[in-house]
Amino acid sequence: KVGEAVAIPWRELRGRSDWLLPCAFAQSDLTRAVHHLLKGKLWLPGYGVVGKMALCPLSDLGSLGPEGRDIHDGFVPSEKPTAYRAFWGHDAETMVSLAQEPNRYLSALAKAKPGRPLRKVCDLWPLAAKVLIADCLRLNTQALTAARVSQPVLSNVWWSFAFKRKRATAAHEKALVLWLNSTPGLLMMLARRGETMGAWVRFKKPALKPLPVLDMRALSRNQLNRLSFLYNRVADQALLPLPQMNTDDVRAEIDREIAKTLRIPDFSILREMLAREPIVCLRPL
């Protein structure tokens, strides 16, 4: 195959913040699917729009924490216990389940590093949270786009995310982590990725804030409970690297149960297509 072409009206493209979308995927049907997903519609090849879902910008649900550079300007990693827990690194072989534990402590800097400003602990630590969203990702080896840590943490390569609502519960955190690791969630994240080098991509704060995600506020109590139960079933199970998502039983269960909970048709075909995307598997179509 030489390539595929897709046309988008200039008036629509000009007003988009996700300008990468028209060329985000090598398979034009994935581009079409994401085009509709961003509007809260499920589009499947050969069927067209088959369902709807309530989405909202990520920033409507909560706020992202500091980036890794700011963490380094306020702390240094420590093996000895302190009051500040961290989730350090993104190891492709060990960080493969939705549920994670803090793996490092942070020690507050007494003075600024050469050539850098000193970040105050009182400005950084209140942004610690249990939900983490990948800042950078190697698509051909890593498995997680988001995780939930047992205690609030800061990280050097993950964005902490804290819900705005005081009444937000663990169920909201679990539902968001499931969604970001589902096929629709991953597709929309990849449409807003920052290109760096091949399968190595980044998700910067300006791209994540407007990212459409499942609107937890629109879910019924029963729907939220179903997603919470789903998280509890799969949280400690290992997800396969993204290029193997089409044979990943855990990821398939996440997609299947999300479809049932939202009362939309099965969308496993999108997962199969995404697994063979060149940016994901580093192989031509």
mmCIF file of N, CA and C in Angstrom, residues 166-271:
data_model
loop_
_atom_site.group_PDB
_atom_site.id
_atom_site.type_symbol
_atom_site.label_atom_id
_atom_site.label_comp_id
_atom_site.label_asym_id
_atom_site.label_seq_id
_atom_site.Cartn_x
_atom_site.Cartn_y
_atom_site.Cartn_z
ATOM 1 N N LYS A 166 -15.267 17.939 45.227
ATOM 2 C CA LYS A 166 -14.952 17.453 46.565
ATOM 3 C C LYS A 166 -15.605 16.103 46.819
ATOM 4 N N ARG A 167 -16.707 15.850 46.101
ATOM 5 C CA ARG A 167 -17.411 14.591 46.281
ATOM 6 C C ARG A 167 -16.894 13.496 45.352
ATOM 7 N N ALA A 168 -15.889 13.807 44.548
ATOM 8 C CA ALA A 168 -15.325 12.785 43.673
ATOM 9 C C ALA A 168 -14.773 11.641 44.521
ATOM 10 N N THR A 169 -15.042 10.432 44.079
ATOM 11 C CA THR A 169 -14.685 9.251 44.855
ATOM 12 C C THR A 169 -13.638 8.418 44.139
ATOM 13 N N ALA A 170 -13.242 7.339 44.792
ATOM 14 C CA ALA A 170 -12.325 6.391 44.162
ATOM 15 C C ALA A 170 -12.924 5.840 42.879
ATOM 16 N N ALA A 171 -14.251 5.726 42.830
ATOM 17 C CA ALA A 171 -14.906 5.214 41.623
ATOM 18 C C ALA A 171 -14.667 6.135 40.433
ATOM 19 N N HIS A 172 -14.641 7.445 40.659
ATOM 20 C CA HIS A 172 -14.360 8.386 39.575
ATOM 21 C C HIS A 172 -12.922 8.202 39.076
ATOM 22 N N GLU A 173 -11.992 8.041 40.004
ATOM 23 C CA GLU A 173 -10.592 7.826 39.626
ATOM 24 C C GLU A 173 -10.444 6.553 38.812
ATOM 25 N N LYS A 174 -11.090 5.495 39.259
ATOM 26 C CA LYS A 174 -10.994 4.209 38.569
ATOM 27 C C LYS A 174 -11.592 4.286 37.169
ATOM 28 N N ALA A 175 -12.734 4.966 37.054
ATOM 29 C CA ALA A 175 -13.389 5.083 35.752
ATOM 30 C C ALA A 175 -12.521 5.856 34.766
ATOM 31 N N LEU A 176 -11.868 6.918 35.228
ATOM 32 C CA LEU A 176 -11.015 7.705 34.340
ATOM 33 C C LEU A 176 -9.814 6.897 33.873
ATOM 34 N N VAL A 177 -9.188 6.161 34.780
ATOM 35 C CA VAL A 177 -8.027 5.344 34.409
ATOM 36 C C VAL A 177 -8.431 4.263 33.409
ATOM 37 N N LEU A 178 -9.574 3.639 33.619
ATOM 38 C CA LEU A 178 -10.077 2.655 32.654
ATOM 39 C C LEU A 178 -10.282 3.299 31.291
ATOM 40 N N TRP A 179 -10.933 4.450 31.282
ATOM 41 C CA TRP A 179 -11.236 5.113 30.017
ATOM 42 C C TRP A 179 -9.968 5.459 29.243
ATOM 43 N N LEU A 180 -8.977 6.008 29.910
ATOM 44 C CA LEU A 180 -7.751 6.414 29.224
ATOM 45 C C LEU A 180 -6.961 5.225 28.703
ATOM 46 N N ASN A 181 -7.206 4.027 29.245
ATOM 47 C CA ASN A 181 -6.550 2.822 28.741
ATOM 48 C C ASN A 181 -7.438 2.037 27.784
ATOM 49 N N SER A 182 -8.647 2.523 27.544
ATOM 50 C CA SER A 182 -9.542 1.872 26.586
ATOM 51 C C SER A 182 -9.170 2.308 25.173
ATOM 52 N N THR A 183 -9.716 1.614 24.190
ATOM 53 C CA THR A 183 -9.422 1.973 22.802
ATOM 54 C C THR A 183 -9.901 3.377 22.445
ATOM 55 N N PRO A 184 -11.145 3.781 22.774
ATOM 56 C CA PRO A 184 -11.542 5.161 22.455
ATOM 57 C C PRO A 184 -10.661 6.200 23.147
ATOM 58 N N GLY A 185 -10.334 5.962 24.415
ATOM 59 C CA GLY A 185 -9.486 6.897 25.136
ATOM 60 C C GLY A 185 -8.107 7.009 24.528
ATOM 61 N N LEU A 186 -7.528 5.870 24.163
ATOM 62 C CA LEU A 186 -6.192 5.863 23.572
ATOM 63 C C LEU A 186 -6.197 6.537 22.206
ATOM 64 N N LEU A 187 -7.226 6.279 21.404
ATOM 65 C CA LEU A 187 -7.303 6.901 20.082
ATOM 66 C C LEU A 187 -7.307 8.422 20.186
ATOM 67 N N MET A 188 -8.105 8.938 21.105
ATOM 68 C CA MET A 188 -8.183 10.395 21.221
ATOM 69 C C MET A 188 -6.906 10.985 21.807
ATOM 70 N N MET A 189 -6.239 10.253 22.686
ATOM 71 C CA MET A 189 -4.946 10.729 23.183
ATOM 72 C C MET A 189 -3.929 10.792 22.050
ATOM 73 N N LEU A 190 -3.892 9.749 21.228
ATOM 74 C CA LEU A 190 -2.907 9.710 20.146
ATOM 75 C C LEU A 190 -3.165 10.799 19.114
ATOM 76 N N ALA A 191 -4.415 11.205 18.970
ATOM 77 C CA ALA A 191 -4.725 12.290 18.042
ATOM 78 C C ALA A 191 -4.182 13.625 18.540
ATOM 79 N N ARG A 192 -3.818 13.697 19.809
ATOM 80 C CA ARG A 192 -3.299 14.933 20.395
ATOM 81 C C ARG A 192 -1.841 14.782 20.837
ATOM 82 N N ARG A 193 -1.192 13.753 20.365
ATOM 83 C CA ARG A 193 0.190 13.496 20.781
ATOM 84 C C ARG A 193 1.138 14.543 20.217
ATOM 85 N N GLY A 194 2.245 14.706 20.914
ATOM 86 C CA GLY A 194 3.321 15.534 20.411
ATOM 87 C C GLY A 194 4.388 14.631 19.822
ATOM 88 N N GLU A 195 4.688 14.804 18.555
ATOM 89 C CA GLU A 195 5.679 13.962 17.889
ATOM 90 C C GLU A 195 7.081 14.308 18.388
ATOM 91 N N THR A 196 7.858 13.281 18.671
ATOM 92 C CA THR A 196 9.255 13.503 19.046
ATOM 93 C C THR A 196 10.172 12.677 18.154
ATOM 94 N N MET A 197 10.131 11.341 18.319
ATOM 95 C CA MET A 197 11.000 10.487 17.519
ATOM 96 C C MET A 197 10.325 9.130 17.347
ATOM 97 N N GLY A 198 9.764 8.881 16.176
ATOM 98 C CA GLY A 198 9.137 7.593 15.912
ATOM 99 C C GLY A 198 8.011 7.300 16.883
ATOM 100 N N ALA A 199 8.125 6.151 17.573
ATOM 101 C CA ALA A 199 7.084 5.735 18.511
ATOM 102 C C ALA A 199 7.178 6.460 19.849
ATOM 103 N N TRP A 200 8.173 7.309 20.024
ATOM 104 C CA TRP A 200 8.330 8.068 21.271
ATOM 105 C C TRP A 200 7.515 9.350 21.156
ATOM 106 N N VAL A 201 6.450 9.457 21.964
ATOM 107 C CA VAL A 201 5.557 10.614 21.871
ATOM 108 C C VAL A 201 5.388 11.249 23.245
ATOM 109 N N ARG A 202 4.895 12.487 23.241
ATOM 110 C CA ARG A 202 4.659 13.197 24.495
ATOM 111 C C ARG A 202 3.239 13.750 24.509
ATOM 112 N N PHE A 203 2.730 13.936 25.722
ATOM 113 C CA PHE A 203 1.405 14.523 25.908
ATOM 114 C C PHE A 203 1.562 15.729 26.828
ATOM 115 N N LYS A 204 1.650 16.900 26.230
ATOM 116 C CA LYS A 204 1.885 18.108 27.016
ATOM 117 C C LYS A 204 0.578 18.631 27.604
ATOM 118 N N LYS A 205 0.723 19.438 28.629
ATOM 119 C CA LYS A 205 -0.450 19.942 29.352
ATOM 120 C C LYS A 205 -1.436 20.671 28.438
ATOM 121 N N PRO A 206 -0.983 21.550 27.519
ATOM 122 C CA PRO A 206 -1.951 22.229 26.647
ATOM 123 C C PRO A 206 -2.731 21.276 25.748
ATOM 124 N N ALA A 207 -2.164 20.104 25.459
ATOM 125 C CA ALA A 207 -2.870 19.119 24.638
ATOM 126 C C ALA A 207 -3.817 18.270 25.469
ATOM 127 N N LEU A 208 -3.470 18.029 26.728
ATOM 128 C CA LEU A 208 -4.299 17.174 27.576
ATOM 129 C C LEU A 208 -5.497 17.907 28.170
ATOM 130 N N LYS A 209 -5.352 19.171 28.479
ATOM 131 C CA LYS A 209 -6.462 19.901 29.115
ATOM 132 C C LYS A 209 -7.761 19.820 28.318
ATOM 133 N N PRO A 210 -7.735 20.039 26.986
ATOM 134 C CA PRO A 210 -8.988 19.961 26.222
ATOM 135 C C PRO A 210 -9.323 18.552 25.736
ATOM 136 N N LEU A 211 -8.525 17.560 26.122
ATOM 137 C CA LEU A 211 -8.750 16.191 25.651
ATOM 138 C C LEU A 211 -10.141 15.709 26.050
ATOM 139 N N PRO A 212 -10.986 15.292 25.101
ATOM 140 C CA PRO A 212 -12.298 14.748 25.466
ATOM 141 C C PRO A 212 -12.145 13.409 26.196
ATOM 142 N N VAL A 213 -12.780 13.298 27.333
ATOM 143 C CA VAL A 213 -12.784 12.058 28.114
ATOM 144 C C VAL A 213 -14.220 11.762 28.534
ATOM 145 N N LEU A 214 -14.428 10.560 29.022
ATOM 146 C CA LEU A 214 -15.755 10.186 29.491
ATOM 147 C C LEU A 214 -16.179 11.120 30.625
ATOM 148 N N ASP A 215 -17.367 11.693 30.498
ATOM 149 C CA ASP A 215 -17.861 12.630 31.507
ATOM 150 C C ASP A 215 -18.429 11.846 32.689
ATOM 151 N N MET A 216 -17.647 11.759 33.762
ATOM 152 C CA MET A 216 -18.078 10.999 34.941
ATOM 153 C C MET A 216 -19.361 11.578 35.551
ATOM 154 N N ARG A 217 -19.580 12.866 35.348
ATOM 155 C CA ARG A 217 -20.748 13.522 35.935
ATOM 156 C C ARG A 217 -22.044 13.075 35.275
ATOM 157 N N ALA A 218 -21.935 12.546 34.048
ATOM 158 C CA ALA A 218 -23.122 12.111 33.315
ATOM 159 C C ALA A 218 -23.445 10.638 33.553
ATOM 160 N N LEU A 219 -22.587 9.935 34.277
ATOM 161 C CA LEU A 219 -22.813 8.515 34.538
ATOM 162 C C LEU A 219 -23.799 8.332 35.682
ATOM 163 N N SER A 220 -24.650 7.337 35.541
ATOM 164 C CA SER A 220 -25.540 6.987 36.646
ATOM 165 C C SER A 220 -24.731 6.279 37.727
ATOM 166 N N ARG A 221 -25.307 6.153 38.901
ATOM 167 C CA ARG A 221 -24.614 5.448 39.982
ATOM 168 C C ARG A 221 -24.334 4.004 39.578
ATOM 169 N N ASN A 222 -25.279 3.389 38.880
ATOM 170 C CA ASN A 222 -25.092 2.009 38.440
ATOM 171 C C ASN A 222 -23.940 1.902 37.448
ATOM 172 N N GLN A 223 -23.860 2.842 36.510
ATOM 173 C CA GLN A 223 -22.768 2.823 35.534
ATOM 174 C C GLN A 223 -21.419 3.022 36.214
ATOM 175 N N LEU A 224 -21.369 3.963 37.149
ATOM 176 C CA LEU A 224 -20.116 4.218 37.856
ATOM 177 C C LEU A 224 -19.702 3.001 38.674
ATOM 178 N N ASN A 225 -20.665 2.342 39.291
ATOM 179 C CA ASN A 225 -20.363 1.132 40.062
ATOM 180 C C ASN A 225 -19.856 0.017 39.162
ATOM 181 N N ARG A 226 -20.449 -0.126 37.980
ATOM 182 C CA ARG A 226 -20.005 -1.167 37.051
ATOM 183 C C ARG A 226 -18.554 -0.954 36.642
ATOM 184 N N LEU A 227 -18.203 0.294 36.365
ATOM 185 C CA LEU A 227 -16.822 0.584 35.984
ATOM 186 C C LEU A 227 -15.874 0.378 37.161
ATOM 187 N N SER A 228 -16.332 0.701 38.360
ATOM 188 C CA SER A 228 -15.505 0.480 39.546
ATOM 189 C C SER A 228 -15.257 -1.010 39.755
ATOM 190 N N PHE A 229 -16.296 -1.824 39.589
ATOM 191 C CA PHE A 229 -16.140 -3.275 39.720
ATOM 192 C C PHE A 229 -15.199 -3.812 38.644
ATOM 193 N N LEU A 230 -15.317 -3.267 37.428
ATOM 194 C CA LEU A 230 -14.423 -3.682 36.343
ATOM 195 C C LEU A 230 -12.977 -3.372 36.705
ATOM 196 N N TYR A 231 -12.740 -2.171 37.200
ATOM 197 C CA TYR A 231 -11.376 -1.803 37.606
ATOM 198 C C TYR A 231 -10.852 -2.776 38.651
ATOM 199 N N ASN A 232 -11.664 -3.082 39.643
ATOM 200 C CA ASN A 232 -11.224 -3.982 40.712
ATOM 201 C C ASN A 232 -10.859 -5.363 40.173
ATOM 202 N N ARG A 233 -11.531 -5.799 39.113
ATOM 203 C CA ARG A 233 -11.242 -7.116 38.527
ATOM 204 C C ARG A 233 -9.920 -7.131 37.777
ATOM 205 N N VAL A 234 -9.623 -6.037 37.081
ATOM 206 C CA VAL A 234 -8.471 -6.061 36.176
ATOM 207 C C VAL A 234 -7.282 -5.251 36.678
ATOM 208 N N ALA A 235 -7.423 -4.535 37.781
ATOM 209 C CA ALA A 235 -6.411 -3.559 38.202
ATOM 210 C C ALA A 235 -5.020 -4.144 38.379
ATOM 211 N N ASP A 236 -4.936 -5.379 38.862
ATOM 212 C CA ASP A 236 -3.626 -5.975 39.132
ATOM 213 C C ASP A 236 -3.156 -6.904 38.023
ATOM 214 N N GLN A 237 -3.920 -7.006 36.957
ATOM 215 C CA GLN A 237 -3.530 -7.854 35.838
ATOM 216 C C GLN A 237 -2.638 -7.077 34.876
ATOM 217 N N ALA A 238 -1.713 -7.775 34.265
ATOM 218 C CA ALA A 238 -0.757 -7.128 33.365
ATOM 219 C C ALA A 238 -1.367 -6.885 31.991
ATOM 220 N N LEU A 239 -1.239 -5.660 31.514
ATOM 221 C CA LEU A 239 -1.597 -5.352 30.140
ATOM 222 C C LEU A 239 -0.388 -5.623 29.251
ATOM 223 N N LEU A 240 -0.644 -6.068 28.035
ATOM 224 C CA LEU A 240 0.432 -6.305 27.081
ATOM 225 C C LEU A 240 0.856 -4.979 26.451
ATOM 226 N N PRO A 241 2.058 -4.918 25.875
ATOM 227 C CA PRO A 241 2.467 -3.697 25.175
ATOM 228 C C PRO A 241 1.445 -3.319 24.106
ATOM 229 N N LEU A 242 1.358 -2.054 23.798
ATOM 230 C CA LEU A 242 0.332 -1.563 22.884
ATOM 231 C C LEU A 242 0.299 -2.277 21.531
ATOM 232 N N PRO A 243 1.441 -2.661 20.926
ATOM 233 C CA PRO A 243 1.351 -3.368 19.652
ATOM 234 C C PRO A 243 0.639 -4.719 19.751
ATOM 235 N N GLN A 244 0.495 -5.243 20.965
ATOM 236 C CA GLN A 244 -0.183 -6.526 21.155
ATOM 237 C C GLN A 244 -1.605 -6.352 21.688
ATOM 238 N N MET A 245 -2.151 -5.157 21.593
ATOM 239 C CA MET A 245 -3.480 -4.907 22.157
ATOM 240 C C MET A 245 -4.562 -5.762 21.509
ATOM 241 N N ASN A 246 -4.352 -6.193 20.268
ATOM 242 C CA ASN A 246 -5.372 -7.010 19.607
ATOM 243 C C ASN A 246 -5.441 -8.421 20.171
ATOM 244 N N THR A 247 -4.436 -8.849 20.927
ATOM 245 C CA THR A 247 -4.452 -10.172 21.565
ATOM 246 C C THR A 247 -4.417 -10.055 23.089
ATOM 247 N N ASP A 248 -4.679 -8.879 23.603
ATOM 248 C CA ASP A 248 -4.622 -8.605 25.042
ATOM 249 C C ASP A 248 -6.000 -8.842 25.656
ATOM 250 N N ASP A 249 -6.134 -9.914 26.423
ATOM 251 C CA ASP A 249 -7.428 -10.261 27.017
ATOM 252 C C ASP A 249 -7.903 -9.209 28.019
ATOM 253 N N VAL A 250 -6.968 -8.613 28.758
ATOM 254 C CA VAL A 250 -7.345 -7.602 29.749
ATOM 255 C C VAL A 250 -7.893 -6.359 29.055
ATOM 256 N N ARG A 251 -7.191 -5.912 28.033
ATOM 257 C CA ARG A 251 -7.655 -4.725 27.313
ATOM 258 C C ARG A 251 -8.984 -5.001 26.613
ATOM 259 N N ALA A 252 -9.142 -6.230 26.110
ATOM 260 C CA ALA A 252 -10.410 -6.600 25.473
ATOM 261 C C ALA A 252 -11.554 -6.558 26.478
ATOM 262 N N GLU A 253 -11.291 -7.007 27.706
ATOM 263 C CA GLU A 253 -12.332 -6.966 28.733
ATOM 264 C C GLU A 253 -12.686 -5.526 29.089
ATOM 265 N N ILE A 254 -11.683 -4.663 29.167
ATOM 266 C CA ILE A 254 -11.948 -3.249 29.452
ATOM 267 C C ILE A 254 -12.862 -2.663 28.381
ATOM 268 N N ASP A 255 -12.514 -2.882 27.112
ATOM 269 C CA ASP A 255 -13.325 -2.347 26.017
ATOM 270 C C ASP A 255 -14.735 -2.931 26.029
ATOM 271 N N ARG A 256 -14.826 -4.225 26.236
ATOM 272 C CA ARG A 256 -16.132 -4.902 26.203
ATOM 273 C C ARG A 256 -17.052 -4.380 27.305
ATOM 274 N N GLU A 257 -16.517 -4.238 28.510
ATOM 275 C CA GLU A 257 -17.349 -3.796 29.629
ATOM 276 C C GLU A 257 -17.696 -2.313 29.530
ATOM 277 N N ILE A 258 -16.789 -1.506 28.984
ATOM 278 C CA ILE A 258 -17.117 -0.095 28.769
ATOM 279 C C ILE A 258 -18.249 0.026 27.755
ATOM 280 N N ALA A 259 -18.186 -0.771 26.685
ATOM 281 C CA ALA A 259 -19.257 -0.749 25.683
ATOM 282 C C ALA A 259 -20.596 -1.137 26.305
ATOM 283 N N LYS A 260 -20.596 -2.167 27.138
ATOM 284 C CA LYS A 260 -21.840 -2.594 27.788
ATOM 285 C C LYS A 260 -22.359 -1.525 28.743
ATOM 286 N N THR A 261 -21.452 -0.937 29.508
ATOM 287 C CA THR A 261 -21.853 0.073 30.489
ATOM 288 C C THR A 261 -22.456 1.300 29.815
ATOM 289 N N LEU A 262 -21.870 1.703 28.683
ATOM 290 C CA LEU A 262 -22.345 2.893 27.976
ATOM 291 C C LEU A 262 -23.440 2.569 26.965
ATOM 292 N N ARG A 263 -23.766 1.289 26.845
ATOM 293 C CA ARG A 263 -24.813 0.821 25.924
ATOM 294 C C ARG A 263 -24.508 1.221 24.481
ATOM 295 N N ILE A 264 -23.286 0.934 24.071
ATOM 296 C CA ILE A 264 -22.875 1.164 22.692
ATOM 297 C C ILE A 264 -22.374 -0.152 22.112
ATOM 298 N N PRO A 265 -22.375 -0.303 20.776
ATOM 299 C CA PRO A 265 -21.946 -1.559 20.164
ATOM 300 C C PRO A 265 -20.468 -1.868 20.417
ATOM 301 N N ASP A 266 -20.123 -3.118 20.243
ATOM 302 C CA ASP A 266 -18.737 -3.568 20.373
ATOM 303 C C ASP A 266 -17.851 -2.809 19.383
ATOM 304 N N PHE A 267 -16.709 -2.334 19.846
ATOM 305 C CA PHE A 267 -15.811 -1.563 18.977
ATOM 306 C C PHE A 267 -14.425 -2.201 18.892
ATOM 307 N N SER A 268 -14.368 -3.520 19.055
ATOM 308 C CA SER A 268 -13.071 -4.210 19.046
ATOM 309 C C SER A 268 -12.331 -4.054 17.723
ATOM 310 N N ILE A 269 -13.060 -3.805 16.625
ATOM 311 C CA ILE A 269 -12.399 -3.619 15.336
ATOM 312 C C ILE A 269 -11.437 -2.435 15.385
ATOM 313 N N LEU A 270 -11.775 -1.411 16.163
ATOM 314 C CA LEU A 270 -10.884 -0.248 16.277
ATOM 315 C C LEU A 270 -9.597 -0.616 17.006
ATOM 316 N N ARG A 271 -9.704 -1.494 17.993
ATOM 317 C CA ARG A 271 -8.511 -1.951 18.711
ATOM 318 C C ARG A 271 -7.610 -2.759 17.781
#
